[in-house]
Amino acid sequence: MKWNIYKLITTMFMIVGGIIFLIPFIWMLSASLKPEAEVFSYPIQWIPSVFMWENYTAVWTGEFLLAYWNSIKVTVITTVIAVTFSSMAAYGFSKIQFKGRDILFLLILATFMIPAQAILVPQFIIYQYLNLFDTHMGLILLNSFSVFGTFLLRQFYISIPDDYIHSAKIDGAGHFTIFTRIITPMVLPGIATYAILVFIFTWNDYQGPLIFLRSDHLSTIQIYIAKFASESGIMYSLTMAGTVSAIFPLILAFILGQRYVIEGMASSGVKG
Amino acid sequence: MKKKLVLLLLFVGFIALLAACGNNGASDASNEGDSNAGEGNKDPVTINLHHWYNEEQDNWHAVIEAFEEEHPHIKVNTITTGNNNSQENREQVDITAASGGKLDVIMLSNEADLNQRVAYGMFEPLNDYIEKVGLNMEETFLVDQSIDGVYYSLPAKYSMMFVMLNKDALDEAGLDIPKEWTWDEFMEYAAALTQGEGSNKRYGTYFEWWPFYRTLALTNHEDAGYVKPDGKTSNMDHPMFRKSLEIRERGEQEGWATPHADVIGAGLNYRTEYFNQRAAMLVTGSFMVAEAGGVPGSPSEFTTAFAPIPTSVKGDPITSGGGVETISIYSGSEHKDEAFEFIYWYTTKGIHLQGKYIPATAGTDYKDIVQRLLEDSPAPEKVDIDSLVHTLEVTNVMRPLIVPYQPELDSVVQNLTDEFLLGSEDMDTTIEKVHQRVQQVIDENN
Amino acid sequence: MAGKVEIGETSTVVKKRPKMKDKTKETWAGILFVSPLIIGTSILVIIPIFMALIVSFTDYVFIRGMGEMTFTGLKNYTRMLTDAQFIKSLVNNLILLCAIPVSMGIALLLATIINKYVYFKSLFRVIYFMPFISSIVAIAVVFQLLFHPSFGPINEFLMWLGISDPPRWLADTRWALATIIIIQIWTGLGFNLIIYLAALQNIPKELYEAADMDGANFWGKFRRITVPMITPTSFFLFMMGIIGSFKSFELIVVLTGGGPNYATSTLVYYIYERAFLNLNSAYAAALSIFLLLFLLVLTIINWYGQKKWVHY
């Protein structure tokens, strides 16, 4: 393979730029290994004076693994449900003609515009009524119906030419077959991207479990990490050790998901 | 082939997850349904206790165990955010109340939150219960939390404001630990303790962004609320509010206080500034006692001494607004008698047993409690116990008028004084604006 | 609009079959596909919105329950007109919208570069995505230190340039909002980038090959092919950006708490303050309904405006 000089220069620039994008993460790593008093010392001390691996051992004890497992469970199930429902709805809103479709879509879109804080109390009342309060099922359902995801995927579905559907119909295929076998594989980059996003949203969700869960044994990882606080405030070194520990599933999800983005690219005949 | 295998594994994993989830849901439901009203008097009654402390750190398990042993007919189910964040606990409680959820005993971190909720009938009046057990409120507790003669809470953890001083810096500057002092003396100390330049500068003191630090000189005045004791007029024309702003102005101009712009612009944190010796004194609360020797992994590098909160006039009584946490009974609770048994026991006995908080009871042995508070400290020898005990002993509780819409007033005072502290508004205009705006909020709420 | 074209096409293709039956079948299929989302959203969001709408005409305080509220007519809505903090927050929100096109533009450029013009693509994908998964506290701390009024590298640089009195950024009522915009542009990048990267995969490679044969350079291809082909995604990001910007909350809480002197207060921050700190639930509900309607109007304008620039 030949090295292209322009490509090399661009790569250099992007590496410099990339460092800027990594700074918060580097700060997290560094803070997670510092003694508490050093976390906010100024100017920033990127390399801790002593490496406090104890921060990690302090985090990885007790119920941390249970909280980790709870988060994995809730996040994976939410992701699967949300992707399924959103892609179905996106297909319906883009590739099936029915009366009032666009108005219905706008109406659904409008539900995304209400601030979460405004409907928290009514949601809570409904949850009590449906016995979903303080259950993982309730937490999962909370993030499973995504207007955001539907809109995102709709934009992907809509750019697939209708000819594919017509020819499939002539071959006798129904919408279900067209949806699962023909169109969805074509928007795999979109699906994978949305799956990554929903995974991250759910994994990082703090407000949801804070309000809708109470039992300790149901606690998710974000709630658990927030417990590293003393009477006079947050213990940032421990919190960051927890946050860094909790970031790996996100990176994993991202890398796995990105493979599908690239595979999808191959299937639609576009080369990177 | 490989891909199919991965897909299959994913699918199996997903089903397993679903199953696990379903199980959990079911067991939760059965756990919740154990309220046993009218089941005969053998089964204990379960009451829910809401707070925000970490149960492990703060000995709560031992407290509850001791209570249940003494009161076998009551079981206490603790629901805590566990993160020391009283605001999040308050939100959980509020939302539970909105949906008619099961609440019994509720702790709140301050009287403002209590009053705000009493105004909407959230808490049970306790006078009858207090009478029944013959509890003498005045003799038992340091503070009176009644509202118009009605008690809605018993006082739990006591927090007072005081000053933490870097004793090494004091010695260096040849200053004594003050036993009592005025704000003018405080400012002299701060000026004398300031050292260095640029990013290595050690300021005399650090003021956090909280509204409290904009009304410092008001703290030891009986009529020191935002609202005058009549409950209808703004108190922000009080000369001590002007005095408070003068303290802050001098701190900025004479350079002995960390600039307000740095505090809010760089998101500084009082613990870090003090323990990293970038500020030699800290006006703060007794919630810092346990950490005065540093936190695990970060022992303090210098000795901390304590002084009572300064007064505005020499010889005035030393009083601190501070806050006494409240423990109350939800007005919709189904087990009010049992709930009262718990709060009575906790505020008079349990909290002493626990040894993690300063109790609001009269006659507390401060020396003993301080030593217990420092049990987990990495460097208890860096805490000057004598000045601390002295400070705790001489400071009295002050109880300015607190109105139900206190948070709104806090926000007004904080925002309008920001302009002044950043130097974009002069003092007279600021006082005028705060006074007017506070009056406006009072009118809107009356 | 794209929909109309599709309708035209559909009718020419399916002429052979009896029309009525086919249309009903399509409608049923459509309903079937969208129903899981509709049902879930109805229970979890639409019903709560109606509850909020009802209480916005009352003096409801949520800790007291629904039983004790009385109707107060439009009082909560007229109150907004004279509420200086509400108006300030609304104006702030409108100014914050500036961040959206800038963030989108930079993200698209970066996405294009990462997609085609660099080595180690997969690595760059991860690196440029990191801000999106970094803790918001970490992001806030880093930016607060960068913008440190006295010793921050930015102000030290400005002073080195000879500016003796640089802005105090987050602690400056005139600059705080601008600072928030800068930080929002940056935090929005990771999100916009990953969506653009996915969308770029859907552009047929033949288009670029044809352009290469015509001797088009980077900018030519970017402007003539990438930007137009990606408009459905841009439209999505733009709409979501507006809504998200109005709902921005977390970053404000950790950076400024709406201060100094409401300089960075946003509507949702204000709604939160009203609902959960001041317990004015009814007024908070009215503010939320206002926000919903305001965003709906913006969305409808955008929706019908999209035919001017969105190519499906």
mmCIF file with all atom_site columns, C-alpha atoms in Angstrom, chain A residues 1-4 7-8 10-11 14-15 17-18 20-25 27-28 40 42 44 85 88-89 91 93-94 96-98 101-102 104-105 108-115 117-123 126-127 141 145-146 148 150-152 154-156 158 162 169 175 179 189 193 197 200 236 240 243 247 250-251 254 258 261 265 268 270-272, chain C residues 1 6-7 17 26-27 29-30 33-34 36-38 40-41 43-49 51 60 62 110 113-121 124-135 137-139 141-142 145 151-153 186 189 191 194-195 198-199 201-203 205 232 235-236 239-240 243 247 249 268 271 276 288 291-292 295-296 299 303 312:
data_model
loop_
_atom_site.group_PDB
_atom_site.id
_atom_site.type_symbol
_atom_site.label_atom_id
_atom_site.label_alt_id
_atom_site.label_comp_id
_atom_site.label_asym_id
_atom_site.label_entity_id
_atom_site.label_seq_id
_atom_site.pdbx_PDB_ins_code
_atom_site.Cartn_x
_atom_site.Cartn_y
_atom_site.Cartn_z
_atom_site.occupancy
_atom_site.B_iso_or_equiv
_atom_site.pdbx_formal_charge
_atom_site.auth_seq_id
_atom_site.auth_comp_id
_atom_site.auth_asym_id
_atom_site.auth_atom_id
_atom_site.pdbx_PDB_model_num
ATOM 1   C CA . MET A 1 1   ? 0.000   0.000  0.000  1.00 0.00 ? 1   MET A CA 1
ATOM 2   C CA . LYS A 1 2   ? 1.220   3.461  -0.862 1.00 0.00 ? 2   LYS A CA 1
ATOM 3   C CA . TRP A 1 3   ? 1.210   6.234  1.701  1.00 0.00 ? 3   TRP A CA 1
ATOM 4   C CA . ASN A 1 4   ? -0.620  9.273  0.531  1.00 0.00 ? 4   ASN A CA 1
ATOM 5   C CA . LYS A 1 7   ? -3.803  11.642 3.950  1.00 0.00 ? 7   LYS A CA 1
ATOM 6   C CA . LEU A 1 8   ? -0.803  11.556 6.275  1.00 0.00 ? 8   LEU A CA 1
ATOM 7   C CA . THR A 1 10  ? -4.711  15.084 7.620  1.00 0.00 ? 10  THR A CA 1
ATOM 8   C CA . THR A 1 11  ? -4.092  12.181 9.968  1.00 0.00 ? 11  THR A CA 1
ATOM 9   C CA . MET A 1 14  ? -6.751  14.729 13.357 1.00 0.00 ? 14  MET A CA 1
ATOM 10  C CA . ILE A 1 15  ? -4.468  13.233 15.984 1.00 0.00 ? 15  ILE A CA 1
ATOM 11  C CA . GLY A 1 17  ? -7.556  17.400 17.361 1.00 0.00 ? 17  GLY A CA 1
ATOM 12  C CA . GLY A 1 18  ? -8.243  13.993 18.843 1.00 0.00 ? 18  GLY A CA 1
ATOM 13  C CA . ILE A 1 20  ? -8.514  17.649 22.684 1.00 0.00 ? 20  ILE A CA 1
ATOM 14  C CA . PHE A 1 21  ? -11.410 15.243 22.473 1.00 0.00 ? 21  PHE A CA 1
ATOM 15  C CA . LEU A 1 22  ? -9.736  12.848 24.819 1.00 0.00 ? 22  LEU A CA 1
ATOM 16  C CA . ILE A 1 23  ? -8.945  15.395 27.528 1.00 0.00 ? 23  ILE A CA 1
ATOM 17  C CA . PRO A 1 24  ? -12.070 14.871 29.647 1.00 0.00 ? 24  PRO A CA 1
ATOM 18  C CA . PHE A 1 25  ? -11.511 11.147 29.553 1.00 0.00 ? 25  PHE A CA 1
ATOM 19  C CA . TRP A 1 27  ? -8.925  13.806 33.327 1.00 0.00 ? 27  TRP A CA 1
ATOM 20  C CA . MET A 1 28  ? -11.306 11.090 34.505 1.00 0.00 ? 28  MET A CA 1
ATOM 21  C CA . PHE A 1 40  ? -8.843  19.621 41.839 1.00 0.00 ? 40  PHE A CA 1
ATOM 22  C CA . TYR A 1 42  ? -4.399  23.645 40.044 1.00 0.00 ? 42  TYR A CA 1
ATOM 23  C CA . ILE A 1 44  ? -3.969  20.337 36.585 1.00 0.00 ? 44  ILE A CA 1
ATOM 24  C CA . PHE A 1 85  ? -40.099 -0.838 18.283 1.00 0.00 ? 85  PHE A CA 1
ATOM 25  C CA . MET A 1 88  ? -40.880 -0.961 13.167 1.00 0.00 ? 88  MET A CA 1
ATOM 26  C CA . ALA A 1 89  ? -42.448 2.423  13.687 1.00 0.00 ? 89  ALA A CA 1
ATOM 27  C CA . TYR A 1 91  ? -40.679 1.654  8.705  1.00 0.00 ? 91  TYR A CA 1
ATOM 28  C CA . PHE A 1 93  ? -43.924 6.035  9.138  1.00 0.00 ? 93  PHE A CA 1
ATOM 29  C CA . SER A 1 94  ? -41.770 6.004  6.016  1.00 0.00 ? 94  SER A CA 1
ATOM 30  C CA . ILE A 1 96  ? -46.286 2.330  4.374  1.00 0.00 ? 96  ILE A CA 1
ATOM 31  C CA . GLN A 1 97  ? -48.952 4.651  3.064  1.00 0.00 ? 97  GLN A CA 1
ATOM 32  C CA . PHE A 1 98  ? -51.853 5.223  5.406  1.00 0.00 ? 98  PHE A CA 1
ATOM 33  C CA . ARG A 1 101 ? -49.556 9.128  8.743  1.00 0.00 ? 101 ARG A CA 1
ATOM 34  C CA . ASP A 1 102 ? -47.611 12.360 8.759  1.00 0.00 ? 102 ASP A CA 1
ATOM 35  C CA . LEU A 1 104 ? -49.607 11.048 13.520 1.00 0.00 ? 104 LEU A CA 1
ATOM 36  C CA . PHE A 1 105 ? -45.852 11.265 13.189 1.00 0.00 ? 105 PHE A CA 1
ATOM 37  C CA . ILE A 1 108 ? -45.602 11.565 18.267 1.00 0.00 ? 108 ILE A CA 1
ATOM 38  C CA . LEU A 1 109 ? -42.758 13.938 17.640 1.00 0.00 ? 109 LEU A CA 1
ATOM 39  C CA . ALA A 1 110 ? -44.520 16.514 19.806 1.00 0.00 ? 110 ALA A CA 1
ATOM 40  C CA . THR A 1 111 ? -44.354 14.164 22.786 1.00 0.00 ? 111 THR A CA 1
ATOM 41  C CA . PHE A 1 112 ? -40.594 14.519 22.628 1.00 0.00 ? 112 PHE A CA 1
ATOM 42  C CA . MET A 1 113 ? -40.900 18.250 23.238 1.00 0.00 ? 113 MET A CA 1
ATOM 43  C CA . ILE A 1 114 ? -42.263 18.120 26.736 1.00 0.00 ? 114 ILE A CA 1
ATOM 44  C CA . PRO A 1 115 ? -39.482 18.405 29.306 1.00 0.00 ? 115 PRO A CA 1
ATOM 45  C CA . GLN A 1 117 ? -39.247 17.158 34.486 1.00 0.00 ? 117 GLN A CA 1
ATOM 46  C CA . ALA A 1 118 ? -42.797 18.195 33.632 1.00 0.00 ? 118 ALA A CA 1
ATOM 47  C CA . ILE A 1 119 ? -44.199 14.693 33.286 1.00 0.00 ? 119 ILE A CA 1
ATOM 48  C CA . LEU A 1 120 ? -42.214 13.029 36.018 1.00 0.00 ? 120 LEU A CA 1
ATOM 49  C CA . VAL A 1 121 ? -44.995 13.228 38.585 1.00 0.00 ? 121 VAL A CA 1
ATOM 50  C CA . PRO A 1 122 ? -47.786 11.927 36.321 1.00 0.00 ? 122 PRO A CA 1
ATOM 51  C CA . GLN A 1 123 ? -45.486 9.153  35.126 1.00 0.00 ? 123 GLN A CA 1
ATOM 52  C CA . ILE A 1 126 ? -49.070 5.827  36.482 1.00 0.00 ? 126 ILE A CA 1
ATOM 53  C CA . TYR A 1 127 ? -46.186 3.604  37.518 1.00 0.00 ? 127 TYR A CA 1
ATOM 54  C CA . LEU A 1 141 ? -40.181 0.349  29.681 1.00 0.00 ? 141 LEU A CA 1
ATOM 55  C CA . PHE A 1 145 ? -40.419 3.820  23.417 1.00 0.00 ? 145 PHE A CA 1
ATOM 56  C CA . SER A 1 146 ? -38.162 6.241  21.699 1.00 0.00 ? 146 SER A CA 1
ATOM 57  C CA . PHE A 1 148 ? -35.941 10.053 18.963 1.00 0.00 ? 148 PHE A CA 1
ATOM 58  C CA . THR A 1 150 ? -38.067 6.447  15.427 1.00 0.00 ? 150 THR A CA 1
ATOM 59  C CA . PHE A 1 151 ? -37.289 9.783  13.849 1.00 0.00 ? 151 PHE A CA 1
ATOM 60  C CA . LEU A 1 152 ? -33.639 8.890  13.333 1.00 0.00 ? 152 LEU A CA 1
ATOM 61  C CA . ARG A 1 154 ? -37.234 7.075  9.648  1.00 0.00 ? 154 ARG A CA 1
ATOM 62  C CA . GLN A 1 155 ? -34.669 9.327  8.010  1.00 0.00 ? 155 GLN A CA 1
ATOM 63  C CA . PHE A 1 156 ? -32.635 6.259  7.113  1.00 0.00 ? 156 PHE A CA 1
ATOM 64  C CA . ILE A 1 158 ? -36.900 7.091  3.800  1.00 0.00 ? 158 ILE A CA 1
ATOM 65  C CA . ASP A 1 162 ? -39.393 2.606  -2.948 1.00 0.00 ? 162 ASP A CA 1
ATOM 66  C CA . LYS A 1 169 ? -44.526 -6.828 -3.455 1.00 0.00 ? 169 LYS A CA 1
ATOM 67  C CA . HIS A 1 175 ? -44.637 -5.830 4.707  1.00 0.00 ? 175 HIS A CA 1
ATOM 68  C CA . PHE A 1 179 ? -39.220 -5.017 6.659  1.00 0.00 ? 179 PHE A CA 1
ATOM 69  C CA . PRO A 1 189 ? -25.614 1.500  9.785  1.00 0.00 ? 189 PRO A CA 1
ATOM 70  C CA . THR A 1 193 ? -25.880 3.671  15.392 1.00 0.00 ? 193 THR A CA 1
ATOM 71  C CA . LEU A 1 197 ? -26.953 5.612  21.299 1.00 0.00 ? 197 LEU A CA 1
ATOM 72  C CA . ILE A 1 200 ? -25.359 4.814  26.113 1.00 0.00 ? 200 ILE A CA 1
ATOM 73  C CA . TYR A 1 236 ? -14.497 12.763 43.223 1.00 0.00 ? 236 TYR A CA 1
ATOM 74  C CA . MET A 1 240 ? -14.263 8.844  38.817 1.00 0.00 ? 240 MET A CA 1
ATOM 75  C CA . THR A 1 243 ? -17.174 6.096  36.218 1.00 0.00 ? 243 THR A CA 1
ATOM 76  C CA . ILE A 1 247 ? -17.289 3.110  30.773 1.00 0.00 ? 247 ILE A CA 1
ATOM 77  C CA . LEU A 1 250 ? -19.945 1.691  26.417 1.00 0.00 ? 250 LEU A CA 1
ATOM 78  C CA . ILE A 1 251 ? -16.688 1.430  24.509 1.00 0.00 ? 251 ILE A CA 1
ATOM 79  C CA . PHE A 1 254 ? -19.496 1.298  20.421 1.00 0.00 ? 254 PHE A CA 1
ATOM 80  C CA . GLN A 1 258 ? -19.385 0.310  14.591 1.00 0.00 ? 258 GLN A CA 1
ATOM 81  C CA . VAL A 1 261 ? -21.963 0.330  10.553 1.00 0.00 ? 261 VAL A CA 1
ATOM 82  C CA . MET A 1 265 ? -21.576 -0.102 4.251  1.00 0.00 ? 265 MET A CA 1
ATOM 83  C CA . SER A 1 268 ? -24.885 -1.378 0.308  1.00 0.00 ? 268 SER A CA 1
ATOM 84  C CA . VAL A 1 270 ? -20.220 1.687  -0.702 1.00 0.00 ? 270 VAL A CA 1
ATOM 85  C CA . LYS A 1 271 ? -16.535 1.472  0.013  1.00 0.00 ? 271 LYS A CA 1
ATOM 86  C CA . GLY A 1 272 ? -14.946 3.517  2.783  1.00 0.00 ? 272 GLY A CA 1
ATOM 87  C CA . MET C 2 1   ? -42.527 16.972 -0.014 1.00 0.00 ? 1   MET C CA 1
ATOM 88  C CA . GLU C 2 6   ? -44.357 8.404  -3.041 1.00 0.00 ? 6   GLU C CA 1
ATOM 89  C CA . ILE C 2 7   ? -48.126 8.427  -3.195 1.00 0.00 ? 7   ILE C CA 1
ATOM 90  C CA . ARG C 2 17  ? -55.278 -4.747 -7.797 1.00 0.00 ? 17  ARG C CA 1
ATOM 91  C CA . GLU C 2 26  ? -51.893 -0.826 3.801  1.00 0.00 ? 26  GLU C CA 1
ATOM 92  C CA . THR C 2 27  ? -53.586 1.121  6.576  1.00 0.00 ? 27  THR C CA 1
ATOM 93  C CA . ALA C 2 29  ? -50.151 -2.796 8.090  1.00 0.00 ? 29  ALA C CA 1
ATOM 94  C CA . GLY C 2 30  ? -49.174 0.768  8.932  1.00 0.00 ? 30  GLY C CA 1
ATOM 95  C CA . PHE C 2 33  ? -46.079 -1.366 12.569 1.00 0.00 ? 33  PHE C CA 1
ATOM 96  C CA . VAL C 2 34  ? -46.441 1.857  14.518 1.00 0.00 ? 34  VAL C CA 1
ATOM 97  C CA . PRO C 2 36  ? -46.089 -0.651 19.791 1.00 0.00 ? 36  PRO C CA 1
ATOM 98  C CA . LEU C 2 37  ? -44.530 2.779  19.818 1.00 0.00 ? 37  LEU C CA 1
ATOM 99  C CA . ILE C 2 38  ? -47.882 4.559  19.880 1.00 0.00 ? 38  ILE C CA 1
ATOM 100 C CA . GLY C 2 40  ? -46.125 2.844  24.854 1.00 0.00 ? 40  GLY C CA 1
ATOM 101 C CA . THR C 2 41  ? -45.836 6.549  24.210 1.00 0.00 ? 41  THR C CA 1
ATOM 102 C CA . ILE C 2 43  ? -49.251 5.525  28.387 1.00 0.00 ? 43  ILE C CA 1
ATOM 103 C CA . LEU C 2 44  ? -45.886 6.923  29.361 1.00 0.00 ? 44  LEU C CA 1
ATOM 104 C CA . VAL C 2 45  ? -45.989 10.351 27.763 1.00 0.00 ? 45  VAL C CA 1
ATOM 105 C CA . ILE C 2 46  ? -49.278 11.382 26.189 1.00 0.00 ? 46  ILE C CA 1
ATOM 106 C CA . ILE C 2 47  ? -51.421 10.735 29.256 1.00 0.00 ? 47  ILE C CA 1
ATOM 107 C CA . PRO C 2 48  ? -48.915 12.571 31.482 1.00 0.00 ? 48  PRO C CA 1
ATOM 108 C CA . ILE C 2 49  ? -48.938 15.487 29.048 1.00 0.00 ? 49  ILE C CA 1
ATOM 109 C CA . MET C 2 51  ? -52.402 15.578 33.096 1.00 0.00 ? 51  MET C CA 1
ATOM 110 C CA . TYR C 2 60  ? -51.952 22.210 41.931 1.00 0.00 ? 60  TYR C CA 1
ATOM 111 C CA . PHE C 2 62  ? -47.799 18.037 43.548 1.00 0.00 ? 62  PHE C CA 1
ATOM 112 C CA . LEU C 2 110 ? -14.958 15.679 10.705 1.00 0.00 ? 110 LEU C CA 1
ATOM 113 C CA . ILE C 2 113 ? -12.553 13.346 6.893  1.00 0.00 ? 113 ILE C CA 1
ATOM 114 C CA . ILE C 2 114 ? -12.658 10.334 9.203  1.00 0.00 ? 114 ILE C CA 1
ATOM 115 C CA . ASN C 2 115 ? -14.680 8.403  6.677  1.00 0.00 ? 115 ASN C CA 1
ATOM 116 C CA . LYS C 2 116 ? -12.272 8.785  3.798  1.00 0.00 ? 116 LYS C CA 1
ATOM 117 C CA . TYR C 2 117 ? -9.241  10.925 4.256  1.00 0.00 ? 117 TYR C CA 1
ATOM 118 C CA . VAL C 2 118 ? -7.293  9.495  7.173  1.00 0.00 ? 118 VAL C CA 1
ATOM 119 C CA . TYR C 2 119 ? -5.443  6.396  8.240  1.00 0.00 ? 119 TYR C CA 1
ATOM 120 C CA . PHE C 2 120 ? -6.563  4.521  11.390 1.00 0.00 ? 120 PHE C CA 1
ATOM 121 C CA . LYS C 2 121 ? -10.260 5.286  10.832 1.00 0.00 ? 121 LYS C CA 1
ATOM 122 C CA . PHE C 2 124 ? -10.496 8.039  15.173 1.00 0.00 ? 124 PHE C CA 1
ATOM 123 C CA . ARG C 2 125 ? -14.083 6.916  15.368 1.00 0.00 ? 125 ARG C CA 1
ATOM 124 C CA . VAL C 2 126 ? -13.525 5.912  18.972 1.00 0.00 ? 126 VAL C CA 1
ATOM 125 C CA . ILE C 2 127 ? -11.455 8.955  19.911 1.00 0.00 ? 127 ILE C CA 1
ATOM 126 C CA . TYR C 2 128 ? -13.873 11.517 18.558 1.00 0.00 ? 128 TYR C CA 1
ATOM 127 C CA . PHE C 2 129 ? -16.696 9.705  20.198 1.00 0.00 ? 129 PHE C CA 1
ATOM 128 C CA . MET C 2 130 ? -15.154 9.754  23.683 1.00 0.00 ? 130 MET C CA 1
ATOM 129 C CA . PRO C 2 131 ? -16.614 13.113 24.812 1.00 0.00 ? 131 PRO C CA 1
ATOM 130 C CA . PHE C 2 132 ? -20.043 11.646 24.300 1.00 0.00 ? 132 PHE C CA 1
ATOM 131 C CA . ILE C 2 133 ? -19.424 8.903  26.827 1.00 0.00 ? 133 ILE C CA 1
ATOM 132 C CA . SER C 2 134 ? -17.237 10.871 29.215 1.00 0.00 ? 134 SER C CA 1
ATOM 133 C CA . SER C 2 135 ? -18.815 11.899 32.474 1.00 0.00 ? 135 SER C CA 1
ATOM 134 C CA . VAL C 2 137 ? -18.740 16.197 35.547 1.00 0.00 ? 137 VAL C CA 1
ATOM 135 C CA . ALA C 2 138 ? -15.370 15.569 33.910 1.00 0.00 ? 138 ALA C CA 1
ATOM 136 C CA . ILE C 2 139 ? -16.332 17.689 30.926 1.00 0.00 ? 139 ILE C CA 1
ATOM 137 C CA . VAL C 2 141 ? -14.304 20.390 35.278 1.00 0.00 ? 141 VAL C CA 1
ATOM 138 C CA . VAL C 2 142 ? -12.056 20.481 32.236 1.00 0.00 ? 142 VAL C CA 1
ATOM 139 C CA . LEU C 2 145 ? -10.315 24.986 34.313 1.00 0.00 ? 145 LEU C CA 1
ATOM 140 C CA . PHE C 2 151 ? -5.201  31.457 35.611 1.00 0.00 ? 151 PHE C CA 1
ATOM 141 C CA . GLY C 2 152 ? -6.953  29.575 32.814 1.00 0.00 ? 152 GLY C CA 1
ATOM 142 C CA . PRO C 2 153 ? -4.858  28.846 29.707 1.00 0.00 ? 153 PRO C CA 1
ATOM 143 C CA . TRP C 2 186 ? -18.048 20.781 21.587 1.00 0.00 ? 186 TRP C CA 1
ATOM 144 C CA . LEU C 2 189 ? -19.881 17.045 18.211 1.00 0.00 ? 189 LEU C CA 1
ATOM 145 C CA . PHE C 2 191 ? -23.263 12.818 18.912 1.00 0.00 ? 191 PHE C CA 1
ATOM 146 C CA . ILE C 2 194 ? -21.574 9.295  14.967 1.00 0.00 ? 194 ILE C CA 1
ATOM 147 C CA . ILE C 2 195 ? -24.891 9.895  13.240 1.00 0.00 ? 195 ILE C CA 1
ATOM 148 C CA . ALA C 2 198 ? -23.627 6.257  9.738  1.00 0.00 ? 198 ALA C CA 1
ATOM 149 C CA . ALA C 2 199 ? -25.428 8.405  7.193  1.00 0.00 ? 199 ALA C CA 1
ATOM 150 C CA . GLN C 2 201 ? -22.418 4.991  4.487  1.00 0.00 ? 201 GLN C CA 1
ATOM 151 C CA . ASN C 2 202 ? -25.695 5.356  2.643  1.00 0.00 ? 202 ASN C CA 1
ATOM 152 C CA . ILE C 2 203 ? -24.292 7.609  -0.083 1.00 0.00 ? 203 ILE C CA 1
ATOM 153 C CA . LYS C 2 205 ? -20.011 5.288  -3.993 1.00 0.00 ? 205 LYS C CA 1
ATOM 154 C CA . PRO C 2 232 ? -32.331 13.885 5.612  1.00 0.00 ? 232 PRO C CA 1
ATOM 155 C CA . PHE C 2 235 ? -32.780 17.708 8.955  1.00 0.00 ? 235 PHE C CA 1
ATOM 156 C CA . PHE C 2 236 ? -33.068 15.187 11.754 1.00 0.00 ? 236 PHE C CA 1
ATOM 157 C CA . MET C 2 239 ? -34.781 19.347 14.565 1.00 0.00 ? 239 MET C CA 1
ATOM 158 C CA . MET C 2 240 ? -33.445 17.255 17.405 1.00 0.00 ? 240 MET C CA 1
ATOM 159 C CA . ILE C 2 243 ? -35.534 20.408 20.847 1.00 0.00 ? 243 ILE C CA 1
ATOM 160 C CA . LYS C 2 247 ? -34.229 20.902 26.954 1.00 0.00 ? 247 LYS C CA 1
ATOM 161 C CA . PHE C 2 249 ? -30.373 20.973 31.621 1.00 0.00 ? 249 PHE C CA 1
ATOM 162 C CA . VAL C 2 268 ? -36.065 23.624 31.485 1.00 0.00 ? 268 VAL C CA 1
ATOM 163 C CA . ILE C 2 271 ? -39.128 24.692 35.046 1.00 0.00 ? 271 ILE C CA 1
ATOM 164 C CA . PHE C 2 276 ? -39.064 20.846 42.492 1.00 0.00 ? 276 PHE C CA 1
ATOM 165 C CA . SER C 2 288 ? -43.921 23.130 30.056 1.00 0.00 ? 288 SER C CA 1
ATOM 166 C CA . LEU C 2 291 ? -42.551 25.070 25.723 1.00 0.00 ? 291 LEU C CA 1
ATOM 167 C CA . LEU C 2 292 ? -44.264 22.141 24.041 1.00 0.00 ? 292 LEU C CA 1
ATOM 168 C CA . LEU C 2 295 ? -41.385 23.797 19.933 1.00 0.00 ? 295 LEU C CA 1
ATOM 169 C CA . LEU C 2 296 ? -44.300 22.324 18.029 1.00 0.00 ? 296 LEU C CA 1
ATOM 170 C CA . THR C 2 299 ? -41.118 21.967 14.262 1.00 0.00 ? 299 THR C CA 1
ATOM 171 C CA . TRP C 2 303 ? -41.322 20.325 8.649  1.00 0.00 ? 303 TRP C CA 1
ATOM 172 C CA . TYR C 2 312 ? -34.931 12.293 -0.034 1.00 0.00 ? 312 TYR C CA 1
#
